[in-house]
XYZ file of C-alpha atoms in Angstrom:
317
model
C 0.000 0.000 0.000
C 1.253 3.465 -0.859
C 0.042 6.292 1.402
C -3.660 5.477 1.070
C -6.331 7.123 3.190
C -10.082 6.539 3.235
C -13.059 6.350 5.584
C -15.866 3.783 5.482
C -19.051 5.326 6.835
C -21.903 3.705 8.783
C -25.328 3.314 7.243
C -24.110 2.343 3.782
C -22.461 -0.510 1.908
C -18.972 0.378 0.690
C -17.517 -1.795 -2.050
C -13.774 -2.375 -2.298
C -12.550 -3.036 -5.834
C -9.199 -3.613 -7.480
C -7.228 -6.058 -9.633
C -5.585 -9.141 -8.152
C -2.553 -8.064 -6.157
C -3.829 -4.507 -5.702
C -3.878 -4.798 -1.897
C -7.546 -5.390 -1.041
C -7.021 -8.380 1.244
C -3.931 -6.776 2.793
C -5.945 -3.667 3.639
C -8.685 -5.727 5.251
C -6.137 -7.718 7.237
C -4.590 -4.469 8.505
C -7.988 -3.269 9.707
C -8.300 -6.265 12.059
C -4.633 -6.284 13.063
C -3.522 -9.397 11.156
C -1.013 -7.339 9.162
C 0.747 -4.271 10.498
C 1.274 -1.178 8.328
C 4.806 0.203 8.151
C 3.351 3.667 8.632
C 0.057 5.347 9.404
C -2.956 4.224 11.412
C -5.932 1.935 10.890
C -8.801 2.463 13.307
C -12.349 1.192 13.740
C -14.673 3.509 15.630
C -11.696 5.692 16.509
C -9.664 2.852 18.081
C -7.146 0.321 16.892
C -8.709 -3.114 16.617
C -6.468 -4.455 19.396
C -7.609 -1.705 21.786
C -11.281 -2.655 21.711
C -12.293 -4.447 24.916
C -14.489 -6.896 22.976
C -13.220 -6.854 19.363
C -15.710 -9.414 18.044
C -18.553 -7.241 19.302
C -17.127 -4.261 17.426
C -15.861 -5.812 14.181
C -16.967 -8.958 12.397
C -14.778 -10.115 9.522
C -14.852 -12.801 6.858
C -11.347 -12.964 5.388
C -10.576 -16.648 4.826
C -13.646 -18.861 4.758
C -11.604 -22.075 4.975
C -9.654 -21.014 8.089
C -11.608 -23.550 10.135
C -10.621 -26.897 11.689
C -12.010 -29.443 9.180
C -12.812 -31.982 11.902
C -15.166 -29.675 13.770
C -18.834 -29.229 13.016
C -20.217 -25.802 12.182
C -21.826 -25.664 15.620
C -18.586 -26.631 17.403
C -16.607 -24.010 15.490
C -19.046 -21.219 16.285
C -19.476 -22.342 19.902
C -15.700 -22.273 20.445
C -15.517 -18.737 19.044
C -18.438 -17.622 21.185
C -16.984 -19.136 24.371
C -13.613 -17.482 23.737
C -15.229 -14.048 23.426
C -17.835 -14.326 26.169
C -20.755 -14.560 23.754
C -23.821 -16.481 24.995
C -24.558 -19.910 23.544
C -27.988 -18.824 22.275
C -26.258 -16.464 19.829
C -24.664 -19.468 18.116
C -28.110 -20.839 17.280
C -29.207 -17.415 16.032
C -26.353 -16.986 13.542
C -26.666 -20.601 12.353
C -30.312 -19.958 11.490
C -29.482 -16.552 10.004
C -26.934 -18.110 7.619
C -29.205 -21.003 6.650
C -26.862 -23.592 8.168
C -29.412 -25.336 10.380
C -29.570 -28.581 8.342
C -25.755 -28.953 8.325
C -24.869 -27.475 11.723
C -23.728 -30.850 13.112
C -21.757 -31.859 10.009
C -17.960 -31.596 9.800
C -16.732 -28.447 8.125
C -14.180 -30.429 6.105
C -17.035 -31.732 3.964
C -18.534 -28.313 3.299
C -18.746 -26.880 -0.194
C -17.166 -23.490 -0.877
C -20.561 -21.818 -0.616
C -21.357 -23.483 2.718
C -17.953 -22.398 3.985
C -18.774 -18.811 3.010
C -22.042 -18.976 4.932
C -20.195 -20.313 7.979
C -17.660 -17.488 7.706
C -20.431 -14.903 7.601
C -22.118 -16.547 10.599
C -18.823 -16.332 12.510
C -18.420 -12.674 11.549
C -21.869 -11.914 12.983
C -21.418 -13.782 16.288
C -20.725 -10.620 18.274
C -23.542 -8.660 16.573
C -20.881 -6.130 15.482
C -21.383 -2.539 14.349
C -18.752 -2.956 11.616
C -18.784 -5.862 9.164
C -15.885 -6.637 6.795
C -16.427 -9.263 4.106
C -13.759 -10.322 1.609
C -15.417 -11.875 -1.479
C -18.536 -12.965 0.453
C -20.417 -14.321 -2.599
C -17.518 -16.464 -3.796
C -18.832 -19.984 -4.399
C -22.450 -19.179 -3.595
C -25.342 -20.257 -5.814
C -27.818 -17.592 -7.071
C -30.008 -18.025 -3.997
C -26.978 -17.516 -1.752
C -25.849 -14.447 -3.698
C -29.300 -12.902 -3.296
C -29.231 -13.715 0.413
C -25.875 -11.937 0.888
C -27.080 -8.925 -1.097
C -30.215 -8.526 0.998
C -28.341 -9.297 4.212
C -25.698 -6.577 3.802
C -28.330 -4.060 2.694
C -30.262 -4.799 5.894
C -27.093 -4.323 7.953
C -26.513 -0.915 6.362
C -30.160 0.063 6.845
C -29.664 -0.754 10.530
C -26.910 1.872 10.663
C -23.948 -0.509 10.577
C -20.730 -0.041 8.647
C -20.383 -2.574 5.825
C -17.136 -2.953 3.868
C -16.955 -5.698 1.252
C -14.859 -6.723 -1.727
C -15.932 -8.573 -4.851
C -14.864 -9.247 -8.435
C -18.507 -9.440 -9.553
C -19.239 -5.946 -10.864
C -22.902 -6.624 -11.599
C -23.417 -7.765 -8.023
C -21.513 -4.794 -6.616
C -23.735 -2.471 -8.666
C -26.823 -3.915 -6.974
C -25.300 -3.990 -3.488
C -22.983 -1.038 -2.860
C -23.766 2.630 -2.285
C -20.148 3.753 -2.434
C -17.016 2.220 -3.959
C -13.307 2.523 -3.303
C -11.110 1.380 -6.187
C -7.411 0.680 -5.687
C -4.630 -0.307 -8.059
C -0.985 -1.049 -7.312
C -1.427 0.127 -3.735
C -2.990 3.523 -4.466
C -6.563 4.813 -4.499
C -8.043 5.346 -7.963
C -11.574 6.282 -6.881
C -13.453 6.902 -3.633
C -16.967 8.019 -4.547
C -20.645 7.091 -4.655
C -21.129 4.312 -7.188
C -23.195 6.485 -9.545
C -20.464 9.135 -9.601
C -17.822 6.543 -10.521
C -19.979 5.271 -13.386
C -20.957 8.738 -14.631
C -17.336 9.876 -14.688
C -16.618 7.220 -17.304
C -19.875 7.889 -19.151
C -19.616 8.793 -22.824
C -22.350 9.657 -25.299
C -23.369 6.204 -26.523
C -26.783 5.907 -28.115
C -28.755 3.070 -29.647
C -30.718 4.170 -32.733
C -33.276 2.116 -34.643
C -34.315 3.256 -38.128
C -35.337 1.881 -41.523
C -32.620 4.067 -43.057
C -29.437 3.090 -41.186
C -27.175 3.725 -44.172
C -28.449 7.262 -44.726
C -28.222 8.153 -41.026
C -24.744 6.663 -40.736
C -23.596 8.732 -43.711
C -24.742 12.056 -42.237
C -23.517 11.274 -38.706
C -20.028 10.263 -39.844
C -17.471 8.115 -38.015
C -19.375 8.088 -34.724
C -22.060 5.764 -36.115
C -21.502 2.037 -36.580
C -23.916 -0.595 -37.809
C -25.001 -3.600 -35.796
C -25.414 -7.219 -36.841
C -29.119 -6.675 -36.242
C -30.777 -4.937 -39.216
C -31.885 -1.301 -38.864
C -29.770 -0.749 -35.748
C -27.008 1.816 -35.260
C -24.626 2.428 -32.366
C -23.657 6.093 -32.165
C -20.826 7.323 -29.924
C -19.591 10.822 -29.210
C -22.800 12.501 -30.403
C -25.423 13.935 -28.076
C -28.792 12.158 -28.507
C -30.486 15.516 -29.140
C -28.053 16.155 -31.981
C -28.861 12.738 -33.477
C -32.581 13.540 -33.389
C -32.024 16.917 -35.032
C -29.834 15.466 -37.792
C -32.439 12.785 -38.486
C -35.184 15.417 -38.663
C -33.179 17.699 -40.958
C -32.536 14.808 -43.342
C -36.086 13.411 -43.208
C -34.907 10.151 -41.635
C -37.523 8.429 -39.509
C -36.204 6.902 -36.283
C -38.132 4.452 -34.112
C -35.806 4.287 -31.114
C -33.271 6.648 -29.580
C -31.913 5.146 -26.361
C -28.918 6.584 -24.467
C -26.747 3.726 -23.181
C -25.592 4.100 -19.564
C -22.076 2.929 -18.776
C -21.748 -0.041 -16.432
C -19.638 -0.316 -13.289
C -17.540 -2.895 -15.121
C -16.751 -0.393 -17.903
C -15.956 2.309 -15.353
C -13.745 -0.104 -13.398
C -11.848 -1.202 -16.507
C -11.266 2.419 -17.443
C -9.920 3.232 -13.982
C -7.625 0.209 -13.626
C -6.393 -0.151 -17.212
C -2.865 0.973 -16.302
C -2.800 -0.711 -12.898
C -3.401 -4.375 -13.746
C -0.392 -6.403 -12.656
C -0.966 -9.319 -15.031
C -1.840 -8.315 -18.587
C -3.231 -10.787 -21.120
C -1.977 -10.367 -24.668
C -3.911 -13.155 -26.383
C -2.574 -16.210 -28.185
C 0.872 -15.902 -29.739
C 0.801 -17.336 -33.245
C 3.590 -18.422 -35.541
C 4.215 -17.779 -39.220
C 1.328 -19.948 -40.428
C -1.140 -18.345 -38.013
C -1.658 -21.252 -35.574
C -0.668 -21.334 -31.899
C 1.646 -24.294 -32.603
C 3.336 -22.569 -35.503
C 6.356 -21.439 -33.515
C 7.073 -25.024 -32.455
C 6.559 -26.338 -35.972
C 8.897 -23.722 -37.415
C 11.571 -24.617 -34.880
C 11.250 -28.315 -35.754
C 11.520 -27.532 -39.470
C 14.598 -25.409 -38.836
C 16.347 -28.200 -36.903
C 15.464 -30.743 -39.609
C 16.902 -28.455 -42.274
C 20.169 -28.143 -40.357
C 20.458 -31.935 -39.991
C 19.871 -32.373 -43.733
C 22.566 -29.833 -44.482
C 25.086 -31.612 -42.234
C 24.292 -34.951 -43.921
C 24.823 -33.422 -47.328
C 28.250 -32.227 -46.172
C 29.092 -35.720 -44.919
C 28.915 -34.828 -41.260
C 26.121 -37.268 -40.373
C 24.347 -36.763 -37.093
């Protein structure tokens, strides 16, 4: 991390986004004292995590869902955590029911699926009924029903006035869940704004136009208009929709649809992190004949040619 500073506020869901290796998990670990920053401070409610008298009642965190003894049952794991932190036994039953783990509460965690492990991790994070909840990739491995449950669950926590800080690689899910997003790349903050502001900042004039005269409209609009594989459809970029309508009117071109296209969080995210992705993909490397094996084939041909030349000179092999 490189001199980053941000505040996660109560009463809203704050999403934490960034490429692999950007420092998301490290930041979350520093919040709960598992990693120590070389400089600066990380506080929750104005205190370092270690200074809270009952940390689990202040901060609940899901960082590594599989950090559980595989031989224990879900109930045993949660009961041990509760006993260690002075949390009453009845709370264990409450979080088991909350996470939908009732039918498997007595089963060994080692046999849990990834999604069940995530639910157990969330149940553990909620044991102390904390005011701050930190979830690292909470929907990882969950089925659609589980994803919907997490979405509604964190929204309810925020509505209750709690602080919710979560990371995810699923942009569509983050769009439906978060109020605010913090985007980091290579250890620095790239954005720290309401989600709509992040999207709108990357917004360009992109408009979907449907007409029986796509060729004529494309000709008068110029390079900003491109045809679609679907007949009578144009994609227009860099031109205000009102300008498109006026041009169509001036040229007696009838249009049936004029729909501005809103940018997505994924597009905004890609625009923000384009220069901060640690591992870039450059596609398949092809050889001289255009196939991915061409380089190998060319090398084999080259070696064969050299052997033939040595034989011709009487050198043998």
